[in-house]
Coordinates of C-alpha atoms in Angstrom, one line a residue:
M1 CA 94.7 108.6 102.3
T2 CA 97.3 107.3 104.8
Y3 CA 100.3 109.1 106.3
D4 CA 103.1 107.8 108.5
L5 CA 104.2 109.4 111.8
T6 CA 106.5 111.8 109.9
N7 CA 103.5 112.9 107.8
R8 CA 104.7 111.2 104.6
R9 CA 102.2 109.8 102.2
V10 CA 102.2 106.0 102.6
V11 CA 101.6 104.0 99.4
P12 CA 101.5 100.2 99.6
L13 CA 103.0 98.4 96.6
D14 CA 101.6 94.8 96.8
L15 CA 103.6 92.4 94.6
D16 CA 101.6 89.3 95.6
G17 CA 101.2 87.2 92.5
V18 CA 103.7 89.1 90.4
T19 CA 105.9 86.8 88.4
D20 CA 107.7 89.1 86.0
K21 CA 108.9 92.6 85.2
A22 CA 105.8 93.5 83.3
G23 CA 103.7 92.6 86.4
L24 CA 106.0 94.6 88.6
M25 CA 105.7 97.7 86.3
D26 CA 101.9 97.3 86.2
R27 CA 101.7 97.2 90.0
C28 CA 104.0 100.2 90.3
A29 CA 101.9 102.2 87.8
R30 CA 98.7 101.3 89.6
A31 CA 100.0 101.9 93.2
L32 CA 101.6 105.2 92.3
A33 CA 98.9 106.3 89.9
L34 CA 101.5 107.0 87.3
P35 CA 100.5 108.8 84.1
D36 CA 99.5 106.9 81.0
W37 CA 102.9 107.8 79.4
F38 CA 104.8 105.8 82.0
G39 CA 107.2 103.6 79.9
R40 CA 107.1 100.5 82.1
N41 CA 110.8 100.0 82.1
W42 CA 113.6 100.4 84.7
D43 CA 114.6 103.9 83.5
A44 CA 111.0 105.1 83.5
L45 CA 110.4 103.7 87.0
A46 CA 113.6 105.4 88.3
D47 CA 112.5 108.7 86.7
S48 CA 109.0 108.4 88.1
L49 CA 110.2 107.7 91.6
S50 CA 112.5 110.7 91.4
D51 CA 109.9 113.1 90.0
R52 CA 107.7 114.6 92.7
T53 CA 105.3 116.0 90.0
V54 CA 104.1 112.4 89.3
W55 CA 103.9 111.3 92.9
P56 CA 100.5 110.4 94.3
E57 CA 98.4 113.3 95.6
G58 CA 99.5 114.5 99.0
A59 CA 103.1 113.3 98.6
D60 CA 104.8 116.1 96.8
G61 CA 105.1 118.5 99.8
R62 CA 105.2 115.8 102.5
G63 CA 107.3 113.0 101.2
L64 CA 106.5 109.5 100.1
L65 CA 106.9 106.2 101.9
L66 CA 106.5 103.3 99.4
V67 CA 105.9 100.0 101.3
V68 CA 106.7 97.0 99.1
R69 CA 105.0 93.9 100.3
G70 CA 104.4 90.4 98.9
W71 CA 107.8 90.6 97.1
R72 CA 109.4 87.3 98.2
A73 CA 107.9 85.1 95.5
Y74 CA 108.9 87.5 92.8
A75 CA 112.4 87.8 94.2
D76 CA 112.7 84.0 94.2
A77 CA 111.3 83.6 90.7
R78 CA 113.3 86.4 89.1
P79 CA 116.3 87.1 91.3
Q80 CA 118.1 89.2 88.6
E81 CA 115.0 91.4 88.0
W82 CA 114.4 91.7 91.7
A83 CA 118.0 92.9 92.2
T84 CA 117.5 95.5 89.5
A85 CA 114.2 96.6 91.1
Q86 CA 116.0 97.0 94.5
E87 CA 118.8 99.1 92.8
V88 CA 116.1 101.3 91.2
F89 CA 114.3 101.8 94.5
A90 CA 117.6 102.5 96.3
E91 CA 118.9 105.0 93.7
A92 CA 115.7 106.9 93.6
A93 CA 115.6 107.2 97.4
E94 CA 119.2 108.4 97.4
R95 CA 118.3 111.1 94.9
D96 CA 115.4 112.4 96.9
P97 CA 115.4 112.2 100.7
A98 CA 111.7 112.7 100.7
L99 CA 111.3 109.2 99.2
T100 CA 111.6 106.1 101.4
V101 CA 111.1 102.6 100.0
A102 CA 110.6 99.9 102.6
L103 CA 110.4 96.2 102.1
A104 CA 107.8 94.7 104.3
V105 CA 109.1 91.4 105.7
G106 CA 105.9 90.2 107.3
G107 CA 102.8 88.6 105.9
S108 CA 99.5 90.4 106.1
A109 CA 98.3 93.5 107.8
E110 CA 96.6 91.3 110.4
H111 CA 99.9 91.1 112.2
L112 CA 100.8 94.8 112.2
T113 CA 101.1 96.5 115.6
D114 CA 99.2 99.6 116.4
Q115 CA 100.9 102.9 117.4
A116 CA 101.1 101.8 121.0
G117 CA 103.0 98.7 120.0
R118 CA 100.2 96.2 120.7
S119 CA 99.5 93.6 118.0
D120 CA 96.1 92.2 117.3
R121 CA 97.2 89.0 119.0
D122 CA 97.8 90.7 122.4

């Protein structure tokens, strides 16, 4: 289990290889451990992101940081779907300040910096 510096539960949402909405919904369901009844549509995703009772264990009382990575290929392939996904993420985060959705702009975790600000290349 991972937590950020504000003690929110950090959940990575890896979209590498996702080419359509169905793939996005499957990755969301897996990353967030959503219940079987998750409807795999935009409204269901918005509802799930806004419903702390279905958030991953450890997030309900602390908050949730969803880090979306590997999203660029999907955004390029399906720009309208990606725009809708961003709207869903933004609206859910606006509804609940305990939710933050961050789009990772970098490549792999190999280039992340540690808490002191040093990268693995230093």
